[in-house]
Coordinates of C-alpha atoms and ligand atoms in Angstrom, one line a residue:
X1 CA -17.9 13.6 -17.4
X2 CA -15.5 12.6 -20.3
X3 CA -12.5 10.8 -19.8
X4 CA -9.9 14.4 -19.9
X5 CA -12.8 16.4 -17.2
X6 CA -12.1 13.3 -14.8
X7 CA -8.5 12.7 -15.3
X8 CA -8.3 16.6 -14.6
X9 CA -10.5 16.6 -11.4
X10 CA -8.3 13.7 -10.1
X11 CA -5.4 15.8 -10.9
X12 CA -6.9 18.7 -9.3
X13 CA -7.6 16.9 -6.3
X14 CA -4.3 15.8 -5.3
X15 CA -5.4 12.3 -5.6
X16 CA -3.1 9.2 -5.4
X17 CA -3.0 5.5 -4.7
X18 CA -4.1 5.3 -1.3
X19 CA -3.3 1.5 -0.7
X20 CA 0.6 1.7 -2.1
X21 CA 3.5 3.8 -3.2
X22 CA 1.1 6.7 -3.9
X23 CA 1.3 7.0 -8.2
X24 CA -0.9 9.8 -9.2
X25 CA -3.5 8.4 -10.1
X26 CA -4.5 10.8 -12.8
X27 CA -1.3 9.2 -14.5
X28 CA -2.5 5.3 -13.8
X29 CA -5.7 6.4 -15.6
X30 CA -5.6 5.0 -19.1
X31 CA -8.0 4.7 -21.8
X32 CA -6.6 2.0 -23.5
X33 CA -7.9 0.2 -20.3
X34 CA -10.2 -3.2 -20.9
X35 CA -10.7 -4.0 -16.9
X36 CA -10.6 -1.9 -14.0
X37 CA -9.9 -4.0 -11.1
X38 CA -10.9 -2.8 -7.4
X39 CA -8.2 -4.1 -5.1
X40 CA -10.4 -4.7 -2.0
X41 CA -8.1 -7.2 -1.3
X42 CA -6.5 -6.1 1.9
X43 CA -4.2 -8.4 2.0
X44 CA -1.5 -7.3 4.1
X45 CA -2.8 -8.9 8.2
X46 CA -4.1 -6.8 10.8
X47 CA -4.4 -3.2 8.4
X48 CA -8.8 -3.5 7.7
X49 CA -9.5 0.0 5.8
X50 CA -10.7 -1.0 2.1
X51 CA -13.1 -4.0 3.4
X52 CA -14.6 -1.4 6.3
X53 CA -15.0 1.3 3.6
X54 CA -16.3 -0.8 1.1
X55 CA -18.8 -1.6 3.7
X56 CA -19.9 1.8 4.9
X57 CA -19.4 3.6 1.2
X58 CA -21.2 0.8 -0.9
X59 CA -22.9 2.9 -3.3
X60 CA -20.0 6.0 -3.5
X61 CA -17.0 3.5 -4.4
X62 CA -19.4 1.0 -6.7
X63 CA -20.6 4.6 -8.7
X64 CA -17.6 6.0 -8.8
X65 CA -15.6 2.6 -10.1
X66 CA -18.7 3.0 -12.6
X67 CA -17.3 6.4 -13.8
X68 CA -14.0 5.2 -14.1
X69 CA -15.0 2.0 -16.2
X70 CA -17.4 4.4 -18.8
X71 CA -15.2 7.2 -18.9
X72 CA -12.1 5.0 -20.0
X73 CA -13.9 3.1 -21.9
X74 CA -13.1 -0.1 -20.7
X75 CA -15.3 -3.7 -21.2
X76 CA -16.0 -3.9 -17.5
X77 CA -15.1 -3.4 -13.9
X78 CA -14.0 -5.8 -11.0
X79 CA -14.6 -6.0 -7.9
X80 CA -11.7 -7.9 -6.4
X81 CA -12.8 -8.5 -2.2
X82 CA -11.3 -11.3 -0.3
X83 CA -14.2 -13.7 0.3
X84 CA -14.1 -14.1 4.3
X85 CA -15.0 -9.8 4.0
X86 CA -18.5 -11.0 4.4
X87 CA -20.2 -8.1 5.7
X88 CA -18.5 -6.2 2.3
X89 CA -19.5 -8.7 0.3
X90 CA -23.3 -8.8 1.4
X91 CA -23.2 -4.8 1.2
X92 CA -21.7 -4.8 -2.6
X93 CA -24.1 -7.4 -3.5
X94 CA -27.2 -5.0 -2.4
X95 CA -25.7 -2.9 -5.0
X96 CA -24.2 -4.6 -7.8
X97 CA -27.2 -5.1 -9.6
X98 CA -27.7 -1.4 -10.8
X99 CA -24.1 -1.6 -12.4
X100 CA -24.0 -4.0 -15.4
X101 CA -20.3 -3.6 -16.2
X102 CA -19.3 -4.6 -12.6
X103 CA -18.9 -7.8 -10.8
X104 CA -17.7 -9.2 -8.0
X105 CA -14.5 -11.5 -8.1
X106 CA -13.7 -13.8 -4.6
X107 CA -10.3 -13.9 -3.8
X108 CA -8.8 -16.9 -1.3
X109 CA -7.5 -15.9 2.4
X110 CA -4.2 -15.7 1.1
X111 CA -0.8 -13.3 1.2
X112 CA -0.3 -11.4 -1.1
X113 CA -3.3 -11.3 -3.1
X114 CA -3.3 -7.7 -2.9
X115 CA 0.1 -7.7 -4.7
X116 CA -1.5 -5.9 -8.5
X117 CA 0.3 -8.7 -10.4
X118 CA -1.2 -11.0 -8.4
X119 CA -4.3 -9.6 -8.5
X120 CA -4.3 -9.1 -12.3
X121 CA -3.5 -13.0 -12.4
X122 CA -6.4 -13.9 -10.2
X123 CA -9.4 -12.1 -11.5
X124 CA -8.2 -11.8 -15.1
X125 CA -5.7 -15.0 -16.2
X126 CA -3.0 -12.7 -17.5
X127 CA 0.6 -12.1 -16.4
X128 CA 2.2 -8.6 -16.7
X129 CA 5.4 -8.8 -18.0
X130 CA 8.0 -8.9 -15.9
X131 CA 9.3 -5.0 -15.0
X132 CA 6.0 -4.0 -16.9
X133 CA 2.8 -2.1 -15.5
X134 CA -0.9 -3.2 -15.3
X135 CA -1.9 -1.5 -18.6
X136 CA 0.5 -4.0 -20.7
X137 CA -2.3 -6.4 -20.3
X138 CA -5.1 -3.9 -20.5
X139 CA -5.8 -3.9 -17.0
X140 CA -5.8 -0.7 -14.4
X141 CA -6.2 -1.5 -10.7
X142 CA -7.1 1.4 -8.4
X143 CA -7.5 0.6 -4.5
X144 CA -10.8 1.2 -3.0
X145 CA -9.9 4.3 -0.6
X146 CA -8.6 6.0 -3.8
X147 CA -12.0 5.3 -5.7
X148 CA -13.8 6.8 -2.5
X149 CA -11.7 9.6 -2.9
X150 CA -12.4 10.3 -6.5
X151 CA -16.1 9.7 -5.8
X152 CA -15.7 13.0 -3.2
X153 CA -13.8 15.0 -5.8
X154 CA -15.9 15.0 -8.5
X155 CA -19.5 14.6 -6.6
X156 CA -18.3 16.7 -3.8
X157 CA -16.0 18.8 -5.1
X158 CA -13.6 17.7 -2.2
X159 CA -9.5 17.4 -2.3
X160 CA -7.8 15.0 -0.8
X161 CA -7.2 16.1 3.1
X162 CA -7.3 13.1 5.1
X163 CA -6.9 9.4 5.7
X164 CA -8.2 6.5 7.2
X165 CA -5.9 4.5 9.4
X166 CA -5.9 1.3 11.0
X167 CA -4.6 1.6 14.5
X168 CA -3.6 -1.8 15.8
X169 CA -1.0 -3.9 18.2
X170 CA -0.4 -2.4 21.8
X171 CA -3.3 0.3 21.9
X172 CA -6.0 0.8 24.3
X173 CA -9.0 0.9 21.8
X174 CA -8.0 -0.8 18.3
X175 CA -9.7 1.4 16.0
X176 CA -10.0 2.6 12.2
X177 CA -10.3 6.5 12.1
X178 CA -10.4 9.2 10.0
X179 CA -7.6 12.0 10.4
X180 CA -6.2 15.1 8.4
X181 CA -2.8 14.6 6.8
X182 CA -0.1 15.1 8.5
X183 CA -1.2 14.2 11.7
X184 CA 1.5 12.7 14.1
X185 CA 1.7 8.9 15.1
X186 CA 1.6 10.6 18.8
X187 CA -1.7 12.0 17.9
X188 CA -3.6 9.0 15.9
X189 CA -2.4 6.3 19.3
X190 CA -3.9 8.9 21.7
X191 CA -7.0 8.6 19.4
X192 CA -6.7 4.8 19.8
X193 CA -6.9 4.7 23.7
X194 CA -2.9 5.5 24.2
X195 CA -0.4 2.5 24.9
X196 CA -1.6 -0.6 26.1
X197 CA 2.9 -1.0 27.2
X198 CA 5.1 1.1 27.7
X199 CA 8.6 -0.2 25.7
X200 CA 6.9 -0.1 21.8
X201 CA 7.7 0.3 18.4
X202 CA 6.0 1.6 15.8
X203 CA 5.2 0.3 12.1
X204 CA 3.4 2.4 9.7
X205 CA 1.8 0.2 7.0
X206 CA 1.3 -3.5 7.4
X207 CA 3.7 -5.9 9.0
X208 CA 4.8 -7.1 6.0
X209 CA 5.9 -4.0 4.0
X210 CA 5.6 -1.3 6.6
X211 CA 8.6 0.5 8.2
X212 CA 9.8 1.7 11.5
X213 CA 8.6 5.3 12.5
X214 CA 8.9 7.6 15.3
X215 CA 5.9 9.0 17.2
X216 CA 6.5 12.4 15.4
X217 CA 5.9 10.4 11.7
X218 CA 3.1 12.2 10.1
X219 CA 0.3 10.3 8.2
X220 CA 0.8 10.7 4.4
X221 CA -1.9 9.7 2.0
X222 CA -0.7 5.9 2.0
X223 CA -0.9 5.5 5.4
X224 CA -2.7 2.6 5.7
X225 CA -1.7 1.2 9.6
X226 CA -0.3 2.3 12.5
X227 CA 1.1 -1.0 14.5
X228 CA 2.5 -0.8 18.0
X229 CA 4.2 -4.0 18.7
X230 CA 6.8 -4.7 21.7
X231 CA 10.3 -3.7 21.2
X232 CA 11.6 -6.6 21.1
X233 CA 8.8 -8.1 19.2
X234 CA 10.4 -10.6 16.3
X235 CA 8.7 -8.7 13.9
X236 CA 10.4 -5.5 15.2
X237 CA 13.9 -7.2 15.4
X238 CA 13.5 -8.8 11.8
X239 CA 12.9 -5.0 10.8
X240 CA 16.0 -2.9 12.5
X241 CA 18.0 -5.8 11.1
X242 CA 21.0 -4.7 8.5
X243 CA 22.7 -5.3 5.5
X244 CA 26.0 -5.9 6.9
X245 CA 24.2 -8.5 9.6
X246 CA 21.8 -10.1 6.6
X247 CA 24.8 -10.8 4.8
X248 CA 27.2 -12.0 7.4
X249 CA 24.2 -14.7 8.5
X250 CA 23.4 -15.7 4.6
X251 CA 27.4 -16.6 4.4
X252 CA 27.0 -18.6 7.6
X253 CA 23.8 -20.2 7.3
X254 CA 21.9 -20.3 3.9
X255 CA 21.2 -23.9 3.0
X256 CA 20.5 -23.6 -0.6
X257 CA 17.0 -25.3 -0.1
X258 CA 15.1 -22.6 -2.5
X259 CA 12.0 -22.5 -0.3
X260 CA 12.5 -18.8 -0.7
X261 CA 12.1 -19.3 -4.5
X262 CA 9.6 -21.7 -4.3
X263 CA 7.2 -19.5 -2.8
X264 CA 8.0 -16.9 -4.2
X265 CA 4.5 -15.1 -5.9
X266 CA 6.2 -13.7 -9.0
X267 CA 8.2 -16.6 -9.6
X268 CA 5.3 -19.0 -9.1
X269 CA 3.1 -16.5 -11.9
X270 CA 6.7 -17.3 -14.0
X271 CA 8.5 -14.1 -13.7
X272 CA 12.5 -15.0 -13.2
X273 CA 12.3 -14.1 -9.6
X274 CA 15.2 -16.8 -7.6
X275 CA 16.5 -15.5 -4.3
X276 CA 17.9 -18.2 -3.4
X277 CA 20.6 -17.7 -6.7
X278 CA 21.4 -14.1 -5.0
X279 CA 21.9 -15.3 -1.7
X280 CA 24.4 -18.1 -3.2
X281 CA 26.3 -15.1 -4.6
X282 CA 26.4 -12.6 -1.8
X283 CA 27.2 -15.8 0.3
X284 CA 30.1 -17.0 -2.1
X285 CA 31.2 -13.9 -3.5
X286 CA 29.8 -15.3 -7.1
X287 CA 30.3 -12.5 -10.2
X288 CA 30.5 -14.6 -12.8
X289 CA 26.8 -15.1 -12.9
X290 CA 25.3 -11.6 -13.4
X291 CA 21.7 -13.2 -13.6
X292 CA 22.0 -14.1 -10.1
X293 CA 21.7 -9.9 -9.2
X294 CA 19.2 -9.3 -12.0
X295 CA 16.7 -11.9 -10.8
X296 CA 16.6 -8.6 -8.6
X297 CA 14.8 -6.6 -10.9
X298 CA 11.5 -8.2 -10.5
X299 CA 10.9 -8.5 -7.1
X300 CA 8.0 -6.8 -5.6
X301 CA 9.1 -6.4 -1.8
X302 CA 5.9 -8.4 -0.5
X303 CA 8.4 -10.3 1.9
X304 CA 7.2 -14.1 1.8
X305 CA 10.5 -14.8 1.0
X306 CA 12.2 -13.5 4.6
X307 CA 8.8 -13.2 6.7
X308 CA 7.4 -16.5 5.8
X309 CA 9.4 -19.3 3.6
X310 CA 12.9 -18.9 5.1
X311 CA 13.6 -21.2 8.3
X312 CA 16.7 -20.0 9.1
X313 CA 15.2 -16.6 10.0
X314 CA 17.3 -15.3 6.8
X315 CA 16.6 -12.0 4.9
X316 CA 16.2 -12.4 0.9
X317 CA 13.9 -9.5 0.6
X318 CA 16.2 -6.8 1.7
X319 CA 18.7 -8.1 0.5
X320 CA 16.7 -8.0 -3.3
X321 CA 15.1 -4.9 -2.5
X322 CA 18.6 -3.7 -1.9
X323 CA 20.5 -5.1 -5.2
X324 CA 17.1 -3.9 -7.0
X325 CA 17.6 -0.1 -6.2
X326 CA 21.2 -0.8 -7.2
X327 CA 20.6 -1.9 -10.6
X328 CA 17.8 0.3 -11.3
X329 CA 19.7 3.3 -10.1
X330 CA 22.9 1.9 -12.9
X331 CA 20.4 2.0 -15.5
X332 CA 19.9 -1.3 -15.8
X333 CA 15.9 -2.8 -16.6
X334 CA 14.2 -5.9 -16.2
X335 CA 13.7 -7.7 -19.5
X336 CA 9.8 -8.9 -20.0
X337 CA 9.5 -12.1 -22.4
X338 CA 6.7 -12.4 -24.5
X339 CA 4.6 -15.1 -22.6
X340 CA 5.0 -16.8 -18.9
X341 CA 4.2 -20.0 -17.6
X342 CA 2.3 -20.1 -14.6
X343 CA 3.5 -22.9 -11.5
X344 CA 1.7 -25.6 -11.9
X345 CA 1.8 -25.8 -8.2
X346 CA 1.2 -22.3 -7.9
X347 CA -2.8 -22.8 -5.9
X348 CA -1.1 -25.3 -3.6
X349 CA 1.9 -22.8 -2.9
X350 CA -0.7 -20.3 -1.3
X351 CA 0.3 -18.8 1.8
X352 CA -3.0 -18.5 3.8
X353 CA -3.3 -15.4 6.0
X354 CA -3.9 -16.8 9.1
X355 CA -1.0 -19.3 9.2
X356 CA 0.8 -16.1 8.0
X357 CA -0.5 -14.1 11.5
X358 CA 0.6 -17.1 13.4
X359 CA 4.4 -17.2 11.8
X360 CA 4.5 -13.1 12.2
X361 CA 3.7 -13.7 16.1
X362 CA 0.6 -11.3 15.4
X363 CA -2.3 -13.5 16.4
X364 CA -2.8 -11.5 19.7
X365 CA -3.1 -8.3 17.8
X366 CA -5.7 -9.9 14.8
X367 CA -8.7 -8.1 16.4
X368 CA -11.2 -6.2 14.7
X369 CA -10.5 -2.4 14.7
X370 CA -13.7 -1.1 14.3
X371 CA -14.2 2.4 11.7
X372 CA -15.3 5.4 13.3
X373 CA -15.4 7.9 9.9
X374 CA -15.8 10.9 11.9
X375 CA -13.2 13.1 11.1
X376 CA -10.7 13.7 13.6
X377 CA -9.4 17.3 14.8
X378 CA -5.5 17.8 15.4
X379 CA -4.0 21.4 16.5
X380 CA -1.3 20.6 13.9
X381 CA -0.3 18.6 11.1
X382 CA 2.9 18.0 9.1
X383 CA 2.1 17.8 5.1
X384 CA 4.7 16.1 3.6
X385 CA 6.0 17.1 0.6
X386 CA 6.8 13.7 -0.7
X387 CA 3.9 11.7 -0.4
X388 CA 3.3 10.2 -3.9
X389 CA 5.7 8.5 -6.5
X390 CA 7.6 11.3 -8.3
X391 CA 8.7 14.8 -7.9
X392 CA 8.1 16.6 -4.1
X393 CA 5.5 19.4 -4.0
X394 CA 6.6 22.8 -4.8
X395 CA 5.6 24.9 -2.0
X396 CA 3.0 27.5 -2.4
X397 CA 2.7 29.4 0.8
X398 CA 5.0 31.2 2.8
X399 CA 5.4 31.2 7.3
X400 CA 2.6 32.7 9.0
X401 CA 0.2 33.0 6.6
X402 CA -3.5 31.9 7.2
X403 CA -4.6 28.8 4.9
X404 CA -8.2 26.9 4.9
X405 CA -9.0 23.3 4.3
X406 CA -8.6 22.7 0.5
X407 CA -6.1 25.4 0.0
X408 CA -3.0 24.2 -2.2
X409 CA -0.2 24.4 -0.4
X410 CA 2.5 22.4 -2.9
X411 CA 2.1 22.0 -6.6
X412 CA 3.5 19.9 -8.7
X413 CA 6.8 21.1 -10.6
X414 CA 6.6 21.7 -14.5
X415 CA 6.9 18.9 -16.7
X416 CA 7.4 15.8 -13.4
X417 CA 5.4 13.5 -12.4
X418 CA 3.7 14.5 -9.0
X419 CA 0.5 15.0 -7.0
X420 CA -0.8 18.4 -6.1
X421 CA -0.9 18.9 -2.1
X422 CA -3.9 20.6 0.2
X423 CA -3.9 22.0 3.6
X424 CA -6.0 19.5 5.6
X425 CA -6.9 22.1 8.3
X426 CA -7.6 25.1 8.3
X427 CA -4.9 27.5 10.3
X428 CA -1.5 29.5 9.8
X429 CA 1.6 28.1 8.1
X430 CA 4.2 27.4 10.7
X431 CA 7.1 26.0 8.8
X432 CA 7.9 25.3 5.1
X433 CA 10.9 23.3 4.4
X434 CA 12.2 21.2 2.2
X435 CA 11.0 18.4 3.4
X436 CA 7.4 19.7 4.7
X437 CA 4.9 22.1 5.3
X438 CA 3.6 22.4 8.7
X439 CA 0.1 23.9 10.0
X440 CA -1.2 25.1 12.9
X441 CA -4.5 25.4 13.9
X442 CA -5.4 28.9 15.1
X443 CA -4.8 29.6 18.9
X444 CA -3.6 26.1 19.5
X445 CA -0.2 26.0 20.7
X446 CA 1.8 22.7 21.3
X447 CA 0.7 20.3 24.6
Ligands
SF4_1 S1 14.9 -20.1 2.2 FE1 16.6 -19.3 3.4 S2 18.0 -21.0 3.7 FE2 16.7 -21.5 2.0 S3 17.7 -20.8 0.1 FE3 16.4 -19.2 0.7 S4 17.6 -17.8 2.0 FE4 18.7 -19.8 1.9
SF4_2 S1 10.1 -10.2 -1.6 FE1 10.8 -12.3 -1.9 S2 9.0 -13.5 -2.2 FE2 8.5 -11.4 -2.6 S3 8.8 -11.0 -4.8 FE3 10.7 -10.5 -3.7 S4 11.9 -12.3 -3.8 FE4 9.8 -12.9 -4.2

């Protein structure tokens, strides 16, 4: 299959980034590429998806990363696991040997080595520019869910319809499973035993980067976790926190010691990335120094700053993520420079996973969730419409009509960047909105 056939079948396929925002892949695919890196990482705590599916789906991910290296082009492919993923590791090392352009690259136990500029830095020695993508440095990463799911399109002819899901924290049975799209949190915690406590919250994603949902969230096709922690969990409490509070407690409290900075990962790769210089200026009122908002521009939300390096329980990542989206939304980019030096504390600055665990107050919950990849019925799901990075589907199906697995239901809209959407059960169109299409299976009617 040449390079345009797969980029095609991809698009055809409604596949995206499973382990992130969700960029269609069919964009990310680039034949300029030199090194396609699969992020096995997992680095976010608790969520254990790639490593599990790398396990069970050696050969499918290894041959399909194998496409994706030939087809582009590219010198060679990476594998980039996290070395305590033994079990993985033994499994891809069965394998390896009948693919001569990919190896295996170790990563430390550390946070966030997941993060793609990070990863980049790891298993190649480059930097991406600051504001700049992968490919400025010849380098594509796709996440190893999303190469299983391009391994299904084009040797199965399969689009994509469902998800696996870490299920984690206050649940019965800690479990990762296999569900349609746009099944409900309600659902996927009954499929994990039901509560383990009654008073919860709920984060999908991982504890770092994940937000708060209801039980009526549907999974999208980034879902990576589902975490049910206590309400009053200090994890949950950091997260229903505000900007108006955030800001109040950096005038009243931050001590100018730079230990967010410090450990920051991009600033340690040499990206101008200093939180501390925009908490100085929200706490002071500073606008004089406009380089103290666009240090902004090059954060990447992986929240060491506020979950790990702050000791006055302070919240630098929001408050960057926030002034980010500000600045972005005005117009205004991140400037790259031509070369970056790297820390040369930077190995020393590593923020190993487990002490990570222990400062989230997660240690309880770091049990393994074993993968059951039998797929899951639901009597309904809720499809999202915005699921990926870009434009929302254009809905292609109207109430009450009957729809199969595989169907489209949402296309992308001419000339935007998008993913193409499938029905993941088979059944009758309840509901289209704006914001969703929902399914029901046949003769099922709600509990
Ligand atoms: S780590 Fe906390 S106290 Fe120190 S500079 Fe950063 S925000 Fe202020
Ligand atoms: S969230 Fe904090 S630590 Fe992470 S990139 Fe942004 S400023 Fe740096």
């Amino acid at each position: 299959m040449n390079f345009h056939e797969l980029k095609q079948k991809i698009s055809d396929s409604g596949i995206v980034g499973a382990g992130g925002a969700g960029f269609p892949t069919h964009i990310k695919l680039n034949e300029n590429a030199e090194t396609i890196i699969l992020n096995c990482a997992e680095c976010e705590p608790l969520i254990q998806v790639d490593q599990q599916l790398i396990g069970v789906y050696t050969k499918e991910i290894l041959t399909s990363l194998n496409l994706l290296v030939e087809s582009m082009g590219a010198k060679n492919g990476i594998i980039a696991i996290k070395e305590k993923y033994k079990n993985a590791i033994t499994s891809i090392n069965d394998y390896i040997d009948q693919y001569p352009l990919l190896k295996l690259h170790l990563l430390p136990n550390v946070y966030p080595s997941g993060d793609e500029v990070v990863l980049i830095y790891e298993t190649t020695g480059k930097v991406v520019p600051k504001g700049s993508i992968p490919i400025s440095v010849g380098a594509v990463v796709v996440n190893a869910e999303t190469v299983l799911n391009i391994y299904e399109a084009v040797y199965q002819g399969k689009a994509v319809t469902s998800k696996y899901v870490t299920v984690i924290g206050e649940v019965n049975n800690p479990i990762t499973i296999r569900v349609p799209i746009g099944t409900s949190v309600r659902d996927i915690i009954k499929m994990a035993g039901g509560l383990s406590l009654e008073d919860v919250e709920i984060i999908m994603g991982g504890p770092m980067t994940g937000k708060i949902v209801s039980k009526n969230a549907p999974v999208t096709k980034t879902t990576k976790a589902i975490i049910v922690l206590p309400k009053d969990h200090q994890l949950i409490l950091k997260k229903i926190s505000n900007t108006p509070v955030h800001i109040k407690k950096v005038m009243s409290v931050c001590s100018q010691c730079r230990m967010c900075t410090d450990l920051c990962p991009r600033n340690l790769l040499g990206h101008k990335v200093e939180p501390h210089k925009l908490m100085n200026a929200l706490a002071n009122g500073i606008t004089s120094d406009l380089t103290a908002y666009t240090t902004a521009l090059g954060c990447c939300d992986c929240g060491v700053c506020e979950m790990y390096a702050c000791h006055h329980d302070l919240s630098p990542r929001s408050l960057m993520m926030e002034c980010k989206q500000k600045l972005l939304s005005a117009g205004i980019k991140p400037e790259a420079k031509e070369s970056y030096k790297v820390h040369s504390a930077r190995e020393n600055r590593y923020i190993p996973s487990k002490r990570l665990v222990q400062r989230l107050g997660l240690s309880k919950y770091d049990v393994e969730a074993k993968i059951d990849n039998t797929l899951k019925e639901v009597n309904k799901v809720e499809i999202l419409l915005t699921q990926h990075i870009g434009a929302p589907g254009m809905p292609q199906v109207e109430k009450e009509v009957e729809v199969k697995k595989g169907d489209i239901v949402a296309v992308i809209p001419e000339g935007k960047l998008g993913s193409i959407i499938h029905a993941s059960i088979d059944g009758i169109i309840e509901n289209v909105s704006g914001r969703s299409i929902t399914i029901r299976a046949r003769g099922e009617q709600d509990e």
